[in-house]
Tab-separated table of C-alpha atoms in Angstrom:
chain	number	residue	atom	x	y	z
A	1	MET	CA	44.828	9.765	-43.220
A	2	ALA	CA	46.531	13.418	-42.381
A	3	THR	CA	49.659	12.599	-40.744
A	4	ARG	CA	52.012	14.734	-38.079
A	5	GLU	CA	54.393	15.285	-40.137
A	6	ALA	CA	53.074	16.069	-43.238
A	7	LEU	CA	50.734	18.523	-41.747
A	8	TRP	CA	53.316	20.653	-40.313
A	9	ASP	CA	55.079	20.712	-43.499
A	10	TYR	CA	51.877	22.351	-45.057
A	11	ARG	CA	52.129	24.412	-42.447
A	12	ASP	CA	55.923	24.858	-43.081
A	13	GLU	CA	55.413	25.228	-46.743
A	14	PHE	CA	52.496	28.017	-46.427
A	15	GLY	CA	52.443	29.692	-43.412
A	16	ASP	CA	54.490	32.855	-44.324
A	17	ALA	CA	51.960	33.809	-45.996
A	18	PHE	CA	49.685	34.137	-43.595
A	19	GLY	CA	49.297	36.410	-40.081
A	20	ARG	CA	50.576	34.635	-36.672
A	21	THR	CA	48.351	31.835	-35.123
A	22	TYR	CA	46.937	31.227	-38.385
A	23	PHE	CA	47.862	27.322	-38.023
A	24	ARG	CA	46.740	26.050	-34.951
A	25	ARG	CA	46.628	22.276	-33.476
A	26	PHE	CA	44.556	19.801	-34.548
A	27	GLY	CA	45.261	16.441	-32.904
A	28	PRO	CA	48.867	15.925	-32.950
A	29	GLY	CA	49.081	18.065	-35.983
A	30	VAL	CA	47.989	21.821	-37.353
A	31	VAL	CA	45.304	23.226	-39.649
A	32	SER	CA	44.346	26.091	-40.988
A	33	SER	CA	42.359	27.711	-39.398
A	34	VAL	CA	40.150	29.065	-42.248
A	35	GLY	CA	38.641	25.910	-43.099
A	36	ILE	CA	36.464	25.225	-46.749
A	37	GLY	CA	32.788	23.910	-46.117
A	38	THR	CA	30.276	22.228	-49.001
A	39	TYR	CA	26.902	22.832	-47.410
A	40	LEU	CA	25.340	25.145	-49.793
A	41	GLY	CA	24.403	24.906	-53.265
A	42	ASP	CA	22.130	23.074	-55.132
A	43	PRO	CA	22.581	19.521	-56.418
A	44	THR	CA	23.581	19.633	-59.907
A	45	PRO	CA	27.180	19.337	-62.014
A	46	ALA	CA	27.783	22.889	-62.232
A	47	VAL	CA	27.801	23.084	-58.743
A	48	ASP	CA	29.708	19.934	-58.639
A	49	ASP	CA	32.572	21.376	-60.769
A	50	ALA	CA	32.553	24.880	-59.081
A	51	TYR	CA	33.081	23.849	-55.889
A	52	ARG	CA	35.717	20.954	-57.062
A	53	ASN	CA	37.754	24.062	-58.454
A	54	ALA	CA	37.162	25.894	-55.178
A	55	ILE	CA	38.293	22.821	-53.132
A	56	ASP	CA	41.294	22.543	-55.578
A	57	LEU	CA	42.860	26.273	-55.027
A	58	ALA	CA	41.832	26.117	-51.340
A	59	LEU	CA	44.323	23.067	-51.246
A	60	ARG	CA	46.777	25.052	-53.315
A	61	SER	CA	46.501	28.360	-51.524
A	62	GLY	CA	47.023	27.235	-47.547
A	63	VAL	CA	43.593	26.029	-46.426
A	64	ASN	CA	44.168	22.206	-45.618
A	65	HIS	CA	40.622	21.834	-43.621
A	66	VAL	CA	38.160	20.443	-45.658
A	67	ASP	CA	34.454	19.903	-44.111
A	68	THR	CA	31.580	18.211	-45.149
A	69	ALA	CA	28.852	15.663	-44.515
A	70	VAL	CA	27.103	12.123	-45.844
A	71	ASN	CA	23.720	14.201	-46.628
A	72	TYR	CA	25.134	17.561	-48.157
A	73	ARG	CA	23.967	18.189	-51.720
A	74	CYS	CA	22.030	15.340	-51.966
A	75	GLY	CA	25.230	13.192	-51.231
A	76	ARG	CA	27.129	15.013	-53.841
A	77	ALA	CA	29.359	17.050	-51.486
A	78	GLU	CA	31.241	14.259	-50.811
A	79	ARG	CA	32.157	12.899	-53.721
A	80	VAL	CA	32.934	16.585	-55.020
A	81	VAL	CA	35.923	16.271	-52.535
A	82	GLY	CA	36.920	13.475	-52.502
A	83	GLU	CA	37.893	14.082	-56.348
A	84	ALA	CA	39.366	16.900	-55.672
A	85	VAL	CA	41.162	15.658	-52.713
A	86	ARG	CA	42.521	12.929	-54.823
A	87	ASP	CA	43.451	14.930	-57.784
A	88	SER	CA	45.204	17.554	-55.716
A	89	PRO	CA	49.042	18.294	-56.164
A	90	ILE	CA	49.281	18.528	-52.383
A	91	ASP	CA	49.708	15.584	-50.827
A	92	ARG	CA	46.967	13.834	-49.170
A	93	GLU	CA	48.404	13.517	-45.727
A	94	SER	CA	48.638	17.180	-45.524
A	95	ILE	CA	45.156	17.189	-46.084
A	96	VAL	CA	42.539	17.418	-42.803
A	97	VAL	CA	38.790	15.760	-44.459
A	98	ALA	CA	36.156	16.078	-41.837
A	99	THR	CA	32.585	14.986	-42.680
A	100	LYS	CA	29.400	13.481	-40.810
A	101	GLY	CA	26.530	10.809	-39.828
A	102	GLY	CA	23.763	11.435	-38.904
A	103	PHE	CA	21.388	12.764	-41.399
A	104	LEU	CA	20.023	9.940	-43.946
A	105	PRO	CA	21.197	11.159	-47.189
A	106	PHE	CA	19.423	11.210	-50.387
A	107	ASP	CA	21.380	9.843	-53.881
A	108	GLY	CA	22.382	12.563	-55.911
A	109	GLU	CA	19.300	14.650	-55.994
A	110	ARG	CA	16.039	15.641	-54.316
A	111	PRO	CA	13.506	12.479	-54.843
A	112	ASP	CA	9.705	13.815	-55.378
A	113	ASP	CA	8.731	12.153	-52.382
A	114	PRO	CA	11.655	12.352	-49.399
A	115	ALA	CA	9.344	10.231	-47.382
A	116	ALA	CA	8.838	7.242	-49.724
A	117	TYR	CA	12.559	7.158	-50.468
A	118	VAL	CA	13.508	6.885	-46.750
A	119	ARG	CA	10.768	4.120	-45.898
A	120	GLU	CA	12.016	2.305	-49.441
A	121	ARG	CA	15.818	3.077	-49.468
A	122	PHE	CA	16.296	3.160	-45.664
A	123	VAL	CA	13.864	1.303	-43.663
A	124	GLU	CA	12.075	-1.220	-45.337
A	125	PRO	CA	15.969	-2.850	-46.173
A	126	GLY	CA	16.210	-2.495	-42.416
A	127	ILE	CA	19.312	0.116	-42.773
A	128	VAL	CA	17.245	2.511	-40.244
A	129	ALA	CA	14.929	0.760	-37.716
A	130	PRO	CA	11.666	3.190	-37.396
A	131	ASP	CA	12.103	3.565	-33.926
A	132	ASP	CA	15.732	5.155	-34.334
A	133	LEU	CA	13.921	8.021	-36.937
A	134	ALA	CA	14.220	11.904	-35.421
A	135	ASN	CA	11.663	14.028	-37.662
A	136	GLY	CA	11.737	10.984	-40.340
A	137	ALA	CA	15.298	11.324	-41.675
A	138	HIS	CA	17.824	11.548	-38.995
A	139	ALA	CA	19.556	8.243	-36.948
A	140	ILE	CA	22.578	8.062	-34.681
A	141	SER	CA	21.913	4.329	-34.321
A	142	ALA	CA	25.576	2.441	-33.905
A	143	ASP	CA	24.116	0.499	-36.998
A	144	PHE	CA	23.138	3.340	-38.758
A	145	LEU	CA	26.562	5.288	-38.508
A	146	GLU	CA	28.399	2.303	-39.496
A	147	TRP	CA	26.299	1.938	-42.435
A	148	SER	CA	26.842	5.985	-43.244
A	149	LEU	CA	30.532	5.950	-42.537
A	150	ASP	CA	30.902	3.197	-45.044
A	151	ARG	CA	29.078	5.404	-47.760
A	152	SER	CA	31.201	8.579	-46.844
A	153	ILE	CA	34.404	6.447	-47.028
A	154	GLU	CA	33.184	5.160	-50.297
A	155	ARG	CA	31.787	8.176	-51.994
A	156	LEU	CA	34.677	10.045	-50.566
A	157	GLY	CA	37.037	7.000	-52.378
A	158	LEU	CA	39.884	8.018	-49.615
A	159	ASP	CA	41.391	5.154	-47.868
A	160	ALA	CA	40.285	6.804	-44.499
A	161	ILE	CA	38.708	10.095	-42.612
A	162	ASP	CA	40.524	12.599	-40.235
A	163	CYS	CA	37.909	13.316	-37.756
A	164	TYR	CA	33.657	12.143	-38.335
A	165	TYR	CA	31.034	14.072	-36.845
A	166	VAL	CA	28.159	12.390	-34.756
A	167	HIS	CA	25.845	15.326	-36.219
A	168	ASN	CA	23.176	17.281	-34.971
A	169	PRO	CA	22.672	14.852	-32.001
A	170	GLU	CA	20.432	16.813	-30.211
A	171	THR	CA	17.409	16.223	-33.091
A	172	GLN	CA	17.392	13.446	-31.737
A	173	LEU	CA	15.562	14.710	-28.315
A	174	ALA	CA	12.364	15.678	-30.352
A	175	VAL	CA	11.739	11.682	-29.507
A	176	ARG	CA	13.654	10.679	-26.497
A	177	SER	CA	15.336	11.453	-23.183
A	178	ARG	CA	18.028	13.415	-22.780
A	179	SER	CA	19.754	10.323	-21.152
A	180	ASP	CA	19.132	8.050	-23.976
A	181	VAL	CA	20.546	10.190	-26.373
A	182	TYR	CA	23.551	10.040	-24.188
A	183	ASP	CA	22.977	6.403	-24.298
A	184	GLN	CA	22.923	6.104	-28.059
A	185	LEU	CA	26.279	8.638	-28.533
A	186	GLU	CA	28.059	6.112	-26.214
A	187	ALA	CA	27.216	3.484	-28.366
A	188	ALA	CA	27.791	5.583	-31.021
A	189	PHE	CA	31.131	6.265	-29.994
A	190	GLU	CA	32.019	3.079	-29.055
A	191	LEU	CA	31.260	2.126	-32.972
A	192	LEU	CA	33.573	5.011	-33.552
A	193	GLU	CA	36.447	3.622	-31.374
A	194	ARG	CA	36.514	-0.091	-33.027
A	195	ARG	CA	37.200	1.764	-36.609
A	196	ARG	CA	39.325	4.311	-35.187
A	197	ALA	CA	41.352	0.955	-34.457
A	198	ALA	CA	40.716	-0.326	-37.652
A	199	GLY	CA	41.914	3.224	-39.622
A	200	ASP	CA	38.997	4.104	-40.898
A	201	ILE	CA	39.329	7.239	-38.908
A	202	GLY	CA	41.680	9.183	-37.159
A	203	ALA	CA	39.317	10.871	-34.428
A	204	TYR	CA	35.716	11.758	-33.980
A	205	GLY	CA	33.318	14.477	-32.437
A	206	VAL	CA	30.255	15.578	-32.400
A	207	ALA	CA	28.673	18.440	-34.504
A	208	THR	CA	26.001	20.752	-33.515
A	209	TRP	CA	23.802	23.353	-34.528
A	210	ASP	CA	21.923	24.047	-31.151
A	211	ALA	CA	23.105	21.719	-28.339
A	212	PHE	CA	25.749	23.617	-26.791
A	213	ARG	CA	24.924	27.398	-27.625
A	214	VAL	CA	21.478	27.477	-25.714
A	215	PRO	CA	20.514	27.521	-22.036
A	216	GLU	CA	20.412	24.274	-19.691
A	217	ASP	CA	17.018	24.229	-18.957
A	218	ASP	CA	16.006	24.039	-23.125
A	219	GLU	CA	14.873	21.005	-24.717
A	220	ARG	CA	17.657	21.082	-27.533
A	221	TYR	CA	20.298	21.441	-24.687
A	222	LEU	CA	23.348	18.488	-24.427
A	223	SER	CA	26.284	18.883	-21.585
A	224	LEU	CA	29.360	18.601	-23.414
A	225	ALA	CA	30.707	17.214	-20.112
A	226	GLU	CA	28.421	14.455	-20.050
A	227	VAL	CA	29.533	13.611	-23.988
A	228	LEU	CA	32.999	13.621	-23.270
A	229	ALA	CA	32.193	11.707	-20.714
A	230	ARG	CA	30.474	9.204	-23.053
A	231	ALA	CA	33.236	9.196	-25.088
A	232	GLU	CA	35.729	8.064	-21.990
A	233	ALA	CA	33.867	5.015	-21.441
A	234	ALA	CA	33.518	4.140	-24.715
A	235	GLY	CA	37.157	4.491	-24.703
A	236	GLU	CA	37.721	2.078	-21.771
A	237	ALA	CA	35.130	0.086	-23.312
A	238	VAL	CA	36.522	-1.062	-26.767
A	239	GLY	CA	40.605	-0.194	-26.162
A	240	PRO	CA	43.244	-0.646	-23.374
A	241	GLY	CA	43.842	2.209	-21.043
A	242	ASP	CA	41.920	5.326	-21.022
A	243	ASP	CA	42.336	6.671	-24.586
A	244	HIS	CA	40.015	7.674	-26.773
A	245	GLY	CA	39.716	9.441	-29.939
A	246	PHE	CA	36.999	12.152	-29.164
A	247	GLU	CA	38.990	15.413	-30.039
A	248	ALA	CA	36.834	17.838	-31.978
A	249	VAL	CA	33.522	19.183	-31.410
A	250	GLN	CA	31.421	21.867	-34.085
A	251	LEU	CA	29.278	24.753	-33.629
A	252	PRO	CA	27.795	27.734	-35.262
A	253	PHE	CA	29.534	30.712	-34.397
A	254	ASN	CA	29.659	34.142	-35.732
A	255	VAL	CA	29.085	38.303	-34.597
A	256	ALA	CA	25.266	37.159	-34.463
A	257	MET	CA	25.348	33.860	-32.799
A	258	ALA	CA	28.129	34.196	-30.222
A	259	ASP	CA	26.576	32.045	-27.676
A	260	ALA	CA	29.288	29.374	-27.623
A	261	PHE	CA	31.568	32.069	-25.706
A	262	THR	CA	28.825	34.708	-23.742
A	263	ARG	CA	26.507	32.157	-22.237
A	264	ARG	CA	27.694	30.349	-19.725
A	265	ASN	CA	25.772	26.801	-19.961
A	266	GLN	CA	28.317	24.057	-19.204
A	267	ARG	CA	29.542	22.366	-15.944
A	268	LEU	CA	33.416	20.853	-15.582
A	269	PRO	CA	33.523	18.020	-15.192
A	270	GLY	CA	33.966	16.517	-11.813
A	271	GLY	CA	33.220	20.134	-10.366
A	272	GLU	CA	31.440	21.425	-7.303
A	273	SER	CA	27.402	20.790	-7.911
A	274	ASP	CA	27.000	24.776	-6.898
A	275	ALA	CA	29.780	26.136	-8.802
A	276	GLU	CA	29.558	28.884	-11.725
A	277	PRO	CA	29.106	27.601	-15.102
A	278	VAL	CA	31.134	28.315	-17.928
A	279	SER	CA	30.574	28.836	-21.786
A	280	THR	CA	31.228	25.843	-24.299
A	281	LEU	CA	34.722	27.299	-25.310
A	282	GLU	CA	36.173	27.547	-21.939
A	283	LEU	CA	34.828	24.239	-21.327
A	284	ALA	CA	36.149	22.733	-24.630
A	285	HIS	CA	39.597	24.453	-24.001
A	286	GLU	CA	39.729	22.741	-20.837
A	287	ALA	CA	39.174	19.500	-22.325
A	288	GLY	CA	41.891	19.554	-24.879
A	289	LEU	CA	38.972	19.786	-27.617
A	290	SER	CA	39.602	21.674	-31.102
A	291	VAL	CA	36.664	23.491	-31.615
A	292	VAL	CA	35.532	24.102	-35.364
A	293	THR	CA	32.812	26.778	-36.101
A	294	SER	CA	30.185	26.526	-38.654
A	295	ALA	CA	28.390	29.613	-40.527
A	296	SER	CA	31.445	31.445	-39.532
A	297	ILE	CA	30.356	34.311	-41.545
A	298	GLY	CA	26.365	33.653	-41.531
A	299	GLN	CA	25.707	31.940	-44.772
A	300	GLY	CA	26.654	34.760	-46.001
A	301	GLU	CA	24.148	37.471	-44.551
A	302	LEU	CA	27.854	38.778	-43.029
A	303	ALA	CA	29.349	39.555	-46.077
A	304	VAL	CA	27.420	43.109	-46.671
A	305	GLU	CA	28.377	46.248	-45.528
A	306	GLY	CA	26.334	46.871	-41.869
A	307	ALA	CA	25.678	43.676	-41.264
A	308	ILE	CA	28.228	43.579	-38.519
A	309	PRO	CA	27.315	46.088	-35.510
A	310	ALA	CA	29.433	49.250	-36.586
A	311	ASP	CA	31.242	49.156	-33.129
A	312	VAL	CA	32.661	45.608	-33.168
A	313	ASP	CA	33.518	46.418	-36.897
A	314	ALA	CA	35.935	48.998	-36.265
A	315	THR	CA	37.631	46.588	-33.976
A	316	LEU	CA	38.423	43.159	-36.627
A	317	ALA	CA	41.084	43.304	-39.485
A	318	GLY	CA	40.043	42.901	-43.117
A	319	GLU	CA	39.209	44.706	-46.463
A	320	THR	CA	35.802	43.354	-46.625
A	321	PRO	CA	33.081	42.571	-44.226
A	322	ALA	CA	33.393	38.441	-45.314
A	323	GLN	CA	37.055	38.957	-44.235
A	324	ARG	CA	35.961	41.108	-40.995
A	325	ALA	CA	33.445	38.323	-40.047
A	326	LEU	CA	35.403	35.234	-40.159
A	327	ASN	CA	38.181	37.178	-38.395
A	328	PHE	CA	35.990	37.706	-35.848
A	329	ALA	CA	34.725	33.661	-35.719
A	330	ARG	CA	38.814	32.692	-35.541
A	331	SER	CA	39.735	35.236	-33.205
A	332	ALA	CA	37.062	33.252	-29.937
A	333	PRO	CA	39.445	32.265	-27.536
A	334	GLY	CA	39.631	28.173	-28.372
A	335	VAL	CA	38.698	28.347	-31.737
A	336	THR	CA	40.647	25.838	-34.183
A	337	SER	CA	39.226	26.663	-36.881
A	338	SER	CA	36.509	28.377	-38.901
A	339	LEU	CA	34.675	27.258	-41.908
A	340	VAL	CA	33.245	29.148	-44.750
A	341	GLY	CA	31.649	27.446	-47.660
A	342	ALA	CA	32.810	28.568	-51.458
A	343	SER	CA	32.164	27.604	-54.450
A	344	ASP	CA	33.150	31.099	-56.406
A	345	LEU	CA	36.740	31.758	-56.687
A	346	ASP	CA	37.106	34.968	-55.884
A	347	HIS	CA	34.921	34.461	-52.654
A	348	LEU	CA	37.467	31.816	-51.979
A	349	ARG	CA	40.507	34.293	-52.748
A	350	GLU	CA	38.431	36.992	-50.429
A	351	ASN	CA	38.170	34.023	-47.482
A	352	VAL	CA	41.672	32.572	-47.830
A	353	ALA	CA	42.829	36.370	-47.825
A	354	ALA	CA	41.635	36.885	-44.351
A	355	GLY	CA	43.868	34.575	-43.004
A	356	THR	CA	47.003	37.224	-44.010
A	357	PHE	CA	45.102	39.814	-41.476
A	358	ASP	CA	46.148	38.914	-37.560
A	359	PRO	CA	42.781	37.636	-35.244
A	360	LEU	CA	41.618	39.615	-31.891
A	361	GLY	CA	44.027	38.674	-29.646
A	362	ALA	CA	42.134	37.248	-26.174
A	363	SER	CA	41.496	40.568	-24.559
A	364	ALA	CA	40.583	42.498	-27.032
A	365	PHE	CA	37.884	39.705	-28.200
A	366	ASP	CA	36.539	40.085	-24.289
A	367	ALA	CA	36.639	43.304	-24.536
A	368	VAL	CA	34.135	43.272	-27.167
A	369	PHE	CA	31.716	41.948	-25.033
A	370	GLU	CA	32.256	44.282	-22.710
């Protein structure tokens, strides 16, 4: 598991090669504000090799944040991340490894009949109850997440996971009420508190796509304040005092999906009922949470000339559209680290080099939206 001392040592070793604020606080340590994601790509040995090489180069180049999930690339992504981290010359304690549980994973390749696979592999053996499923392939019940966490540790081949996310909990809103989803999350957090106490994870959070960026009246909406309150309740139920391990949220953020900054859809905990709502980024900052952005360059769509609006593009530092798009995501107030997937070494180098440019300051970032 990553340690405070090793993370700061990594920053001391690589920090001079990057711009100001490249390394940012993550729990008691620091993490690179450019992280490598592992979502895209076919589930093939060739893509495995490409990711393995890219992660290795990233770790040796100043990127110490690697993100994956149990279901990415049919379960192959976690194996590759684990191999790259274990084989790296960089100390394991200097690397923040994050993964997620929520979607039912395949085992190396996509089956011909996914519904039959889910039934035979998960439902019939009792790994997941039919009533816990949403959209036929998603569950966040504590029992399923415990199974999923065990599989992640096994696939990664690591002693522990630094940050474990409950993956897209808003998916459950398709089949149950919002209050029931919060109850599910509290039960999941109690499990994760126990696993944190056992040393299997360092921290946990939620990774979302829609939940924190849609309007309050949207059927996919979740309240970050309520999610955090459920984590606080779980911490009180499992351990002494009011300590809890909920430390991070992950959400999409880029120049075309800036809702987490622009939309005021969250209520501050303990605030007056008629108080003005705040943005998700503001609430996360007030709560002391780390924010990790996904889709930071729009899964490649913002990496081409002309994709970023010209007036915004002119304010951003970077030699290429991908670098400028990545620096937009890194510039948002309250953002800790911005993920970008890369299995091509040239793209990886380009992404890492984005960190040599200073991001916009908070006031300059605000001005972009005026």
